[in-house]
mmCIF file of N, CA and C in Angstrom:
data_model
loop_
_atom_site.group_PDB
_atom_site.id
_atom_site.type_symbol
_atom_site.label_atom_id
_atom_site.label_comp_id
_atom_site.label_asym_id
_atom_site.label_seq_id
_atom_site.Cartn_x
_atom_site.Cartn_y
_atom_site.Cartn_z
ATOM 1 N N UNK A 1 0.844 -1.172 0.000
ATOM 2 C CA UNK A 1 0.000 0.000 0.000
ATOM 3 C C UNK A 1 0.892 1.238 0.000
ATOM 4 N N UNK A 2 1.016 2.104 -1.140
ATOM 5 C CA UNK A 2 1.806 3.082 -1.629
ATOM 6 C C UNK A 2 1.310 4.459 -0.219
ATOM 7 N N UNK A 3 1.972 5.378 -0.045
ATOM 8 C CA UNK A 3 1.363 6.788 0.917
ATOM 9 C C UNK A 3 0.442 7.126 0.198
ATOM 10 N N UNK A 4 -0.407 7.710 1.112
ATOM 11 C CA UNK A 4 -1.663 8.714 0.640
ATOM 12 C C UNK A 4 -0.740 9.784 -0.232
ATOM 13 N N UNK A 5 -1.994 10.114 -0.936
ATOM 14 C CA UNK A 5 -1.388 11.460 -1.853
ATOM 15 C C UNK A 5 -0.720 12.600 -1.360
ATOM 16 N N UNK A 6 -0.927 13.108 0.053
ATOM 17 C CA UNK A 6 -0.810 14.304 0.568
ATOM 18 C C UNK A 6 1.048 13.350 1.393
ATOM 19 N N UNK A 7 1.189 12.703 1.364
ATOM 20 C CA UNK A 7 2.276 12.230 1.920
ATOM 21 C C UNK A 7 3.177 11.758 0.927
ATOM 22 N N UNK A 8 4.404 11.928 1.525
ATOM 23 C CA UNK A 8 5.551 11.741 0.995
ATOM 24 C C UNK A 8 6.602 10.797 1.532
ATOM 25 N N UNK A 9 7.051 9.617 0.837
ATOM 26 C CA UNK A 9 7.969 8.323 1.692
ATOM 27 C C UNK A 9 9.247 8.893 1.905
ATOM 28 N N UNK A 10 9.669 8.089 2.730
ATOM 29 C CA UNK A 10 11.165 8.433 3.162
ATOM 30 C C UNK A 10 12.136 7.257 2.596
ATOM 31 N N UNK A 11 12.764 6.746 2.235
ATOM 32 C CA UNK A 11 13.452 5.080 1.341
ATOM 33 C C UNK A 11 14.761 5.027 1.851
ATOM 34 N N UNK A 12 15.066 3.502 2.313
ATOM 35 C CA UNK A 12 16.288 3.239 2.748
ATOM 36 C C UNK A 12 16.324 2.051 2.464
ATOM 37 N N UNK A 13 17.729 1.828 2.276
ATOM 38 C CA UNK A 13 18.141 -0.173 1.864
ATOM 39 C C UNK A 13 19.302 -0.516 3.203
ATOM 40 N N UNK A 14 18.814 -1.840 3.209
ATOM 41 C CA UNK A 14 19.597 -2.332 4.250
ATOM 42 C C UNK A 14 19.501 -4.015 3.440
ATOM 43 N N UNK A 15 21.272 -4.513 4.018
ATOM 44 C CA UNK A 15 21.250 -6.185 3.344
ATOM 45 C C UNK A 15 21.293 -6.502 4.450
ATOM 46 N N UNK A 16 20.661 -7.727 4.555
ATOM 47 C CA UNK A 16 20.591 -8.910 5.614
ATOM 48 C C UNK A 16 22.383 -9.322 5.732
ATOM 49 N N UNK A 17 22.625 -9.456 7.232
ATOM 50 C CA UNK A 17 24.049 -9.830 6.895
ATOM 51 C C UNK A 17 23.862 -11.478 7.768
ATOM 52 N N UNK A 18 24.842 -12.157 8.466
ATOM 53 C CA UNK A 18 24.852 -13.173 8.592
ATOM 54 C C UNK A 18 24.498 -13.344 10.298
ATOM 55 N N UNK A 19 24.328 -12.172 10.908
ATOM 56 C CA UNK A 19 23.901 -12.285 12.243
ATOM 57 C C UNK A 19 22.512 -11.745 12.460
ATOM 58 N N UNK A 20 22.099 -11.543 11.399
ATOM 59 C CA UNK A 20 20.666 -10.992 10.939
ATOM 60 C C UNK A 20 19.818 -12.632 10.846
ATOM 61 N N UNK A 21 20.317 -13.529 10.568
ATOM 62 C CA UNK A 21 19.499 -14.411 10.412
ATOM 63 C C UNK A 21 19.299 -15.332 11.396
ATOM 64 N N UNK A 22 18.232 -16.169 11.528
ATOM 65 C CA UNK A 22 17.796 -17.002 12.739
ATOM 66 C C UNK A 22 17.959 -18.580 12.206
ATOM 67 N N UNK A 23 17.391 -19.663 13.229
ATOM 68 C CA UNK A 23 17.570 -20.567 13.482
ATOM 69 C C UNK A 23 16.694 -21.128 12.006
ATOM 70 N N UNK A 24 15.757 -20.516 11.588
ATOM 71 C CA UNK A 24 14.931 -20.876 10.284
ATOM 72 C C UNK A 24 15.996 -20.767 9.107
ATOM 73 N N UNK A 25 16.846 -19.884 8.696
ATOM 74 C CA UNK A 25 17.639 -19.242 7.957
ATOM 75 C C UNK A 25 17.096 -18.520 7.071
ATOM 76 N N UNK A 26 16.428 -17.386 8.031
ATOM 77 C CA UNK A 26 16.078 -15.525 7.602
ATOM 78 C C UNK A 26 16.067 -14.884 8.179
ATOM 79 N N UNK A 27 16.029 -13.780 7.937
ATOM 80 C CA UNK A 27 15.793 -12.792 8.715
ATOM 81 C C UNK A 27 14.825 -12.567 10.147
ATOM 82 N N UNK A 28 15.926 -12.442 11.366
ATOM 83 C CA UNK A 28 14.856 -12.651 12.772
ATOM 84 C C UNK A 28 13.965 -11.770 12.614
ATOM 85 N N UNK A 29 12.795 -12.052 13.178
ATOM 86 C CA UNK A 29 11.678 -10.764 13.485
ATOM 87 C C UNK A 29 12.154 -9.334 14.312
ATOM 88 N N UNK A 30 13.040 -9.893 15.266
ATOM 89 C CA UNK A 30 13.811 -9.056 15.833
ATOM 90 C C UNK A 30 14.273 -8.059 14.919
ATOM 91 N N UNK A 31 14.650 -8.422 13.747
ATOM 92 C CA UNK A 31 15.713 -7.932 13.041
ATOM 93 C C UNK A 31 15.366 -6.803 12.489
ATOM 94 N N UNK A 32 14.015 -7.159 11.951
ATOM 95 C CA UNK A 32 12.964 -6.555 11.177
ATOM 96 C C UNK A 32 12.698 -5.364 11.944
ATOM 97 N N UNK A 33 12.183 -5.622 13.332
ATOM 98 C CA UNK A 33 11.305 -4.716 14.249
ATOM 99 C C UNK A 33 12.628 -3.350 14.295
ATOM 100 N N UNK A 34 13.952 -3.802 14.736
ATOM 101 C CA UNK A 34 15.034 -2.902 14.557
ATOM 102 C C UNK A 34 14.640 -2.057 13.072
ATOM 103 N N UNK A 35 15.082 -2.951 11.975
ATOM 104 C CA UNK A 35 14.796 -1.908 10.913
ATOM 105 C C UNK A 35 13.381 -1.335 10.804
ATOM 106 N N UNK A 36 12.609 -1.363 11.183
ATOM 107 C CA UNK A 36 11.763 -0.374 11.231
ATOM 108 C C UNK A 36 11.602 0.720 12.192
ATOM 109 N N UNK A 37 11.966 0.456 13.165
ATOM 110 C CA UNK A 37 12.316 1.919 13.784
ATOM 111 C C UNK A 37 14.218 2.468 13.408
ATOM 112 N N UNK A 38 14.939 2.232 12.998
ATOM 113 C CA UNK A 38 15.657 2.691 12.370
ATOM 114 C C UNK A 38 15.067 3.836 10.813
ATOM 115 N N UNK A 39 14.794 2.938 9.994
ATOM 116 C CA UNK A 39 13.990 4.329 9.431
ATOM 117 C C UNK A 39 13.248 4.763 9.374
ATOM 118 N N UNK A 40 12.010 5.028 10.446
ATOM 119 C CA UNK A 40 11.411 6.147 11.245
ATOM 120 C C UNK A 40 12.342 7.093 11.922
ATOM 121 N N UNK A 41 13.447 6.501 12.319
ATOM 122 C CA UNK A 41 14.053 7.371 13.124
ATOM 123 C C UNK A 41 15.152 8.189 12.005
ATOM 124 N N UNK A 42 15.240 7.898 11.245
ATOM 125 C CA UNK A 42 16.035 8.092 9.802
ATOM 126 C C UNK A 42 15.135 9.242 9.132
ATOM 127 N N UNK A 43 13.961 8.695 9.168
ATOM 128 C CA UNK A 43 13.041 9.783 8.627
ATOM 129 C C UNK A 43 12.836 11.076 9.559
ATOM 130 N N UNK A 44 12.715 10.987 11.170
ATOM 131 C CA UNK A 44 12.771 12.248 11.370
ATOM 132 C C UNK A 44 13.993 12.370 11.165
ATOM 133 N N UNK A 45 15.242 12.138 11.708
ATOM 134 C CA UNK A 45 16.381 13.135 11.000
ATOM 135 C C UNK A 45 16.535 13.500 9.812
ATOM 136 N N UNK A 46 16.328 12.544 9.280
ATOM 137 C CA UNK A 46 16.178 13.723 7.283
ATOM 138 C C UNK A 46 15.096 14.810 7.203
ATOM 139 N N UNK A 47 13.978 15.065 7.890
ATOM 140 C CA UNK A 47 13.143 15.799 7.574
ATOM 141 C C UNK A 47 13.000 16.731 9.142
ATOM 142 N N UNK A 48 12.918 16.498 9.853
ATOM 143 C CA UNK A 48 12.281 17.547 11.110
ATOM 144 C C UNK A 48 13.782 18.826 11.116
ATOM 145 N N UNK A 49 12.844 19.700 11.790
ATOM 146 C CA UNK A 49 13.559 21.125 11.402
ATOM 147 C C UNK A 49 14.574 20.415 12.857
ATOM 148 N N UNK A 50 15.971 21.165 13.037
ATOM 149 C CA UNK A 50 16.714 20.937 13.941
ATOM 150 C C UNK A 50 16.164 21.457 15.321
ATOM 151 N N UNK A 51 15.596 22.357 15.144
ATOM 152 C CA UNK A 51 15.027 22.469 16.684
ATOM 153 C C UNK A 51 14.093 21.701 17.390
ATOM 154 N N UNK A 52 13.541 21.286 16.454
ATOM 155 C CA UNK A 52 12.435 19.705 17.051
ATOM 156 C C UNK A 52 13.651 18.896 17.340
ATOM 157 N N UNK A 53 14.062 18.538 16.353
ATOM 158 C CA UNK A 53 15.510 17.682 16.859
ATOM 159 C C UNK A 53 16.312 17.672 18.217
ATOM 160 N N UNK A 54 15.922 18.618 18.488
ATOM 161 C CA UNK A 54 16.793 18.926 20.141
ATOM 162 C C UNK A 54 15.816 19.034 21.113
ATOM 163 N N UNK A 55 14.601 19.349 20.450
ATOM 164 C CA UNK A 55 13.700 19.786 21.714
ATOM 165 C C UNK A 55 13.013 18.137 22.108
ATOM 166 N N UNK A 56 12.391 17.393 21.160
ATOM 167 C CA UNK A 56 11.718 16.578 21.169
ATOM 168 C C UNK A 56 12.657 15.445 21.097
ATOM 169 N N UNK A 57 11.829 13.896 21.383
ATOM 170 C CA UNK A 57 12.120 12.753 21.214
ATOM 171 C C UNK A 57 11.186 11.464 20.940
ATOM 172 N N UNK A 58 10.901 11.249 19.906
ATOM 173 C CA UNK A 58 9.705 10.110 20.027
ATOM 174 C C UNK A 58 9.918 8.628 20.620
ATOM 175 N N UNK A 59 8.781 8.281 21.594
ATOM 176 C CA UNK A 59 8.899 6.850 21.901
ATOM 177 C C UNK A 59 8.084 5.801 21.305
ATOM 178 N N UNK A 60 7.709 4.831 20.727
ATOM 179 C CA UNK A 60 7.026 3.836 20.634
ATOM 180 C C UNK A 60 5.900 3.392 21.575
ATOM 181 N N UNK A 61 4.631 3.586 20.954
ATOM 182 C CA UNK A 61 3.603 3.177 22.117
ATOM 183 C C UNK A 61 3.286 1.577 22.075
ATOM 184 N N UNK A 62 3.149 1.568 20.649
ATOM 185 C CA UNK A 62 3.093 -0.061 20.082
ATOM 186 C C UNK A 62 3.343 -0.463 18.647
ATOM 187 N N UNK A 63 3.552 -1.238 18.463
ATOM 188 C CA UNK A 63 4.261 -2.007 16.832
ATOM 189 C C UNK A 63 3.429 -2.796 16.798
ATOM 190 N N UNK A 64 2.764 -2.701 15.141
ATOM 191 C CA UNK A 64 1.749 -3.980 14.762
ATOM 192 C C UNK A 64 3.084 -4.826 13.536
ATOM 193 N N UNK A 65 2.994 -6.148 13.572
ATOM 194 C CA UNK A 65 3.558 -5.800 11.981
ATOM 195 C C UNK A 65 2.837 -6.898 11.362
ATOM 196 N N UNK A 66 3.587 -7.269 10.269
ATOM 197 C CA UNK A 66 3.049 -8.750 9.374
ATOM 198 C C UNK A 66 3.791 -9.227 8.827
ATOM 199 N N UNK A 67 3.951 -10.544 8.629
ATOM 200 C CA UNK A 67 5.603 -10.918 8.485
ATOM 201 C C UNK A 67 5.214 -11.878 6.999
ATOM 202 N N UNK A 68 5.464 -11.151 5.533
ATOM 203 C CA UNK A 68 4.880 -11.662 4.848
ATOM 204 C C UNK A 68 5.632 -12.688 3.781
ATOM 205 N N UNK A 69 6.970 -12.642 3.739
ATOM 206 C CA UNK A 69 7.982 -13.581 3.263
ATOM 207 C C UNK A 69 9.439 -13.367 3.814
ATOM 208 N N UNK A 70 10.267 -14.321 3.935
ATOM 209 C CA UNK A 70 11.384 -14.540 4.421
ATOM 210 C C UNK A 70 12.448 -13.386 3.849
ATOM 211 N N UNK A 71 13.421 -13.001 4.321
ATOM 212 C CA UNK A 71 14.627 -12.053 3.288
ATOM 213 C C UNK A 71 15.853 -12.890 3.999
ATOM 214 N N UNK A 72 16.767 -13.438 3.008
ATOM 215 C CA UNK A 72 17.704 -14.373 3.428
ATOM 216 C C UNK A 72 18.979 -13.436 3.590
ATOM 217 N N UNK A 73 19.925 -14.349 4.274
ATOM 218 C CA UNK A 73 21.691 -13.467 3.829
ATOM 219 C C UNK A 73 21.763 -13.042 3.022
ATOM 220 N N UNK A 74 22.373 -11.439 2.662
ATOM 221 C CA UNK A 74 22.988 -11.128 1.719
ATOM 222 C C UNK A 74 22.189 -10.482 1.076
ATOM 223 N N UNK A 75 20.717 -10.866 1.008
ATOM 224 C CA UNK A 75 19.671 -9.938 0.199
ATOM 225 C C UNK A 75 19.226 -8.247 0.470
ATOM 226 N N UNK A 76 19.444 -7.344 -0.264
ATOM 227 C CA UNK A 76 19.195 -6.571 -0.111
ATOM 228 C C UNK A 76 17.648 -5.931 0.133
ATOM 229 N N UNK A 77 17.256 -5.253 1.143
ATOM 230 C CA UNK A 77 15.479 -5.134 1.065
ATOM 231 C C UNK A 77 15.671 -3.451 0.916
ATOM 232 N N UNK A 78 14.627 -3.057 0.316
ATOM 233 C CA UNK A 78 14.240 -1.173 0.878
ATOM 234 C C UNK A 78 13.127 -1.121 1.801
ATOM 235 N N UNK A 79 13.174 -0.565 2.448
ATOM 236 C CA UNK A 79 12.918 -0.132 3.612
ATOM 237 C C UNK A 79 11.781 1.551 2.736
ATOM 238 N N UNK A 80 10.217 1.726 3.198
ATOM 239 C CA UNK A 80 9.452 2.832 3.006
ATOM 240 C C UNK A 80 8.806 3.144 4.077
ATOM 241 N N UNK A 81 8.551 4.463 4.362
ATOM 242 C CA UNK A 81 8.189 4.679 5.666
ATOM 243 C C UNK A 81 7.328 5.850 5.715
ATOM 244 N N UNK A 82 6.375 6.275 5.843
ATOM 245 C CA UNK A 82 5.562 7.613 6.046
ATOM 246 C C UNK A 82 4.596 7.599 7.443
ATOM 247 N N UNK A 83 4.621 8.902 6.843
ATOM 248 C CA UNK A 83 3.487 9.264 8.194
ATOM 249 C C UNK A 83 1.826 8.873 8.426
ATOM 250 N N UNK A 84 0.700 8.871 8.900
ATOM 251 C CA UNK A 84 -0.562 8.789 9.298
ATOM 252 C C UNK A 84 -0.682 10.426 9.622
ATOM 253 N N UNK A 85 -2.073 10.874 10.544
ATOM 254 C CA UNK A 85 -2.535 11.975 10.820
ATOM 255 C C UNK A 85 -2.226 11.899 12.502
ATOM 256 N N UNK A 86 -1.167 12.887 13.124
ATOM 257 C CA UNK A 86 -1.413 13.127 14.193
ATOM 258 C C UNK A 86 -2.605 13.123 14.806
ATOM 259 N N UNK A 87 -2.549 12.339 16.052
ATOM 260 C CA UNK A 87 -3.473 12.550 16.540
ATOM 261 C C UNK A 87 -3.116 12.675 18.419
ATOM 262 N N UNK A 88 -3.169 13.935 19.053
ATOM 263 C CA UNK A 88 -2.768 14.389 20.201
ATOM 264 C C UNK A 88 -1.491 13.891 20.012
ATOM 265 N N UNK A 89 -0.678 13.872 21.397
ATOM 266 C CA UNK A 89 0.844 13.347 21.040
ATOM 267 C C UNK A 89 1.431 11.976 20.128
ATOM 268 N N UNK A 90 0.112 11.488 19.751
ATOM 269 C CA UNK A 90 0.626 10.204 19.057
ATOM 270 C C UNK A 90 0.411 10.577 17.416
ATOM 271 N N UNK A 91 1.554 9.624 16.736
ATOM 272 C CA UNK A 91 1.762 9.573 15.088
ATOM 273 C C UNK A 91 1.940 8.571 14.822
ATOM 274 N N UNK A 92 0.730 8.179 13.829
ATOM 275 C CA UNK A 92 0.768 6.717 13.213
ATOM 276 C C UNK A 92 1.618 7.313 12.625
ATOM 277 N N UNK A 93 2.677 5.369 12.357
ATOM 278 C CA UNK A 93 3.473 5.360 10.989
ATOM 279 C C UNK A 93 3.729 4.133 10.471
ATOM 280 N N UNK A 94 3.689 4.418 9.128
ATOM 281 C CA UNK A 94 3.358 3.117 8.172
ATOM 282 C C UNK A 94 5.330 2.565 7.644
ATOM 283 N N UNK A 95 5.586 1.286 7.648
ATOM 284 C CA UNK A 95 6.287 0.988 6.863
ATOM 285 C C UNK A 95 6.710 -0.550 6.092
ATOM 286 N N UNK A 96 7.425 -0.343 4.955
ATOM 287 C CA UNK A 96 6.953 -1.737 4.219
ATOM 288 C C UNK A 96 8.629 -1.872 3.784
ATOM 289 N N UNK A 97 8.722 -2.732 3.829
ATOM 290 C CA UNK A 97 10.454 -3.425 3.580
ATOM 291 C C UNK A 97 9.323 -4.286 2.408
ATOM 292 N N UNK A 98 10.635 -3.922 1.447
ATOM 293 C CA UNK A 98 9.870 -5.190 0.195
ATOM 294 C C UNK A 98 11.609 -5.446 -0.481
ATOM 295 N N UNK A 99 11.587 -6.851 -1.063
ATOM 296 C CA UNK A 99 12.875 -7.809 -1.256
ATOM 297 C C UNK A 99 13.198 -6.955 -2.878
ATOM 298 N N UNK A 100 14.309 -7.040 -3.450
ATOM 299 C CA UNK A 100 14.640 -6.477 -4.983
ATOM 300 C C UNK A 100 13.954 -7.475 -5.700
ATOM 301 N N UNK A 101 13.198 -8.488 -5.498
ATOM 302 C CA UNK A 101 12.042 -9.396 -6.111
ATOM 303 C C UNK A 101 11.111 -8.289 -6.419
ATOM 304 N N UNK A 102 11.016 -7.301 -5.645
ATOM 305 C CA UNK A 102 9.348 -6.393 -5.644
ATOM 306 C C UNK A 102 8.177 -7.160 -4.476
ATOM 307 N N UNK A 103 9.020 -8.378 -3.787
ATOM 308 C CA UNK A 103 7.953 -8.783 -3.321
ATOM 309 C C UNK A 103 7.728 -8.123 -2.160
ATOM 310 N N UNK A 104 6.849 -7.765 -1.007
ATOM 311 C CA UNK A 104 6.297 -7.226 0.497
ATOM 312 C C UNK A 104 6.986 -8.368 1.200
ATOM 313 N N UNK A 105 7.970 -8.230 2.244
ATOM 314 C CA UNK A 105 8.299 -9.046 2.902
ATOM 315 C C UNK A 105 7.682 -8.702 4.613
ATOM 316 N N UNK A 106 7.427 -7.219 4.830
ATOM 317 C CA UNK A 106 7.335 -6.570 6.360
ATOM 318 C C UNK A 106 6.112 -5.897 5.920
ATOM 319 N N UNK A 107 5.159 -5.572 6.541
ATOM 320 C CA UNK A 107 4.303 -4.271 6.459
ATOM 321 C C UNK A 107 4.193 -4.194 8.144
ATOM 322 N N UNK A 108 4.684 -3.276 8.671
ATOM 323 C CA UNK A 108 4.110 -2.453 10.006
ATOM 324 C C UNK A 108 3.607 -1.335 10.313
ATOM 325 N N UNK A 109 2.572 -1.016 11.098
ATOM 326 C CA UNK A 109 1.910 0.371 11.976
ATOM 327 C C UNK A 109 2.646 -0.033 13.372
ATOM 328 N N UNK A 110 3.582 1.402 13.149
ATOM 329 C CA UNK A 110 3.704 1.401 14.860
ATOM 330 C C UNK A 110 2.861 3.170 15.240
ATOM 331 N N UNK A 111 2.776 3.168 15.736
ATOM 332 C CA UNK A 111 2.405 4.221 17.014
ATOM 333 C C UNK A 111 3.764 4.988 17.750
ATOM 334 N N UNK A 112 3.742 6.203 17.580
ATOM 335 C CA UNK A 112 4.776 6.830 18.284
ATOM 336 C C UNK A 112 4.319 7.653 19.302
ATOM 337 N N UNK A 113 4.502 8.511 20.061
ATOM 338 C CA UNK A 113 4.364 9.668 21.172
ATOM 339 C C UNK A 113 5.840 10.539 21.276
ATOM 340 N N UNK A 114 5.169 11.751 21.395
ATOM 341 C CA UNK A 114 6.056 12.740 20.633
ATOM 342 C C UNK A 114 6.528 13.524 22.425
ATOM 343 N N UNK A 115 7.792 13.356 22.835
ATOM 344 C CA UNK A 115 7.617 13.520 23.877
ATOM 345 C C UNK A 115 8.623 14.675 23.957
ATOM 346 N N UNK A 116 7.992 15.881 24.809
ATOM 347 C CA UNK A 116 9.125 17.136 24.944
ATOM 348 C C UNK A 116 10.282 16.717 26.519
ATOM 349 N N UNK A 117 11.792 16.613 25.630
ATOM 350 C CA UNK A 117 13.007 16.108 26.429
ATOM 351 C C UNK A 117 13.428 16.675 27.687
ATOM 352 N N UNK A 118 12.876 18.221 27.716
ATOM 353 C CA UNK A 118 13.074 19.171 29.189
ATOM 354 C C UNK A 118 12.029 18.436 30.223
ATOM 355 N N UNK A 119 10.841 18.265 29.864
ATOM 356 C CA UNK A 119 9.986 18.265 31.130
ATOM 357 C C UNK A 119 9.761 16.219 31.311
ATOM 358 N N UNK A 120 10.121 15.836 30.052
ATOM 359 C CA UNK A 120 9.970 14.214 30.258
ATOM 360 C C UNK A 120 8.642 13.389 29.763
ATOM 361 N N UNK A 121 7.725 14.765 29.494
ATOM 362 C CA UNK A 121 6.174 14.452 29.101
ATOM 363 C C UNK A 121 5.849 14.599 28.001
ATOM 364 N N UNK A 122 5.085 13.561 27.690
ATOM 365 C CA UNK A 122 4.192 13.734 26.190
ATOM 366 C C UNK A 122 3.314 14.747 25.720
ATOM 367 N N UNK A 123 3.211 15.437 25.100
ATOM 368 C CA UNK A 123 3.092 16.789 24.188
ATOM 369 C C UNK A 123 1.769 16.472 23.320
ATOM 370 N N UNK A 124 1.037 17.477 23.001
ATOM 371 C CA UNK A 124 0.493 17.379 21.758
ATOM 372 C C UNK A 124 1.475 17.527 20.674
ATOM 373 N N UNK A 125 1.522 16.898 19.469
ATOM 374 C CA UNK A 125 2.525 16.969 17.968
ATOM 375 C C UNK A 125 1.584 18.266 17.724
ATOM 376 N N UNK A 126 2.731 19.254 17.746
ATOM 377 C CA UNK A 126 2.863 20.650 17.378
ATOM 378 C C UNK A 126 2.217 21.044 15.838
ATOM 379 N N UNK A 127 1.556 21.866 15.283
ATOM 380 C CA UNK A 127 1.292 21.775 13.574
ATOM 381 C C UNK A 127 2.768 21.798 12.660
ATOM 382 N N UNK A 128 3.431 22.525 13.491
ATOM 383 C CA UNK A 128 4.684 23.103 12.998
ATOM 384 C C UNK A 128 5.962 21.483 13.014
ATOM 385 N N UNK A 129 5.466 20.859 13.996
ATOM 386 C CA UNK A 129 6.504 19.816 14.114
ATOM 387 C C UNK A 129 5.935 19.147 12.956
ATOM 388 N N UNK A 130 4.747 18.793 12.745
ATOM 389 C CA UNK A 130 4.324 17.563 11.771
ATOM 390 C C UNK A 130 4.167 18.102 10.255
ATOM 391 N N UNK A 131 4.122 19.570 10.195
ATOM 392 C CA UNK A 131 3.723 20.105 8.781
ATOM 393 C C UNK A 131 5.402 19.296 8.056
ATOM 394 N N UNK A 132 6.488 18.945 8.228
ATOM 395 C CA UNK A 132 7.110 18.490 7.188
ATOM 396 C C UNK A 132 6.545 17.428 6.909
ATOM 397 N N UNK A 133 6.173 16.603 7.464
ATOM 398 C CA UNK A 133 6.142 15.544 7.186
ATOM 399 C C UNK A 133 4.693 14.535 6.295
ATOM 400 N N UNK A 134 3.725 16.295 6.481
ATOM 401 C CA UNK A 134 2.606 16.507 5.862
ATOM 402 C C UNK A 134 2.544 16.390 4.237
ATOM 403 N N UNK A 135 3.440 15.825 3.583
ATOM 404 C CA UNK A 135 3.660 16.929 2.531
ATOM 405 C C UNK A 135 3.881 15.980 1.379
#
């Protein structure tokens, strides 16, 4: 499932290396769950203005995912990632690792909370913090 129109993906590749894989011989779920908050977290640093960057920090409320084919050693996957609609301090976010087959190997919704780093507490997502990512 490609972003809504009003949204824009963020794209990263990562290869499976040889400690990436499990007792099945693929890629651990573990492995997966890492790369997906890796580029969420990739995506705000490429896009949020630097002062969100210092002021804020997002945590994970919960991770859905779906684990839809294996990615072995050595295979390269991309990694897509966008945003949902704020809603109070939380931001859905969508992302899909698919194999250089074209095939969907990951699709996850995790849930973030947008938390301001001085006081330790969760925030409403600012218009100004989320308008990049609006776009």
């Amino acid at each position: 499932m490609p972003p809504p129109a009003d949204r824009t993906a963020h794209f990263g590749t990562v290869t499976a290396t040889a400690a990436d894989i499990d007792a099945l011989g693929h890629v651990n779920n573990a492995v997966y769950l890492r790369w997906v908050q890796d580029i969420a977290t990739g995506h705000w640093q490429a896009v949020a203005r630097p002062a969100d960057i210092a002021r804020y920090i997002w945590v994970v409320t919960r991770h859905e995912i779906d684990y839809l084919g294996p990615t072995l050693a050595g295979e390269t996957v991309t990694l897509a990632t966008w945003v949902g609609t704020p809603r109070g301090a939380r931001f859905d976010r969508l992302v899909e690792i698919t194999g250089a087959d074209g095939r969907l190997r990951v699709r996850a919704l995790t849930i973030w909370a947008l938390i301001d780093q001085a006081s330790g507490r969760a925030v409403r997502v600012p218009p100004e913090v989320a308008a990049p990512f609006l776009q």
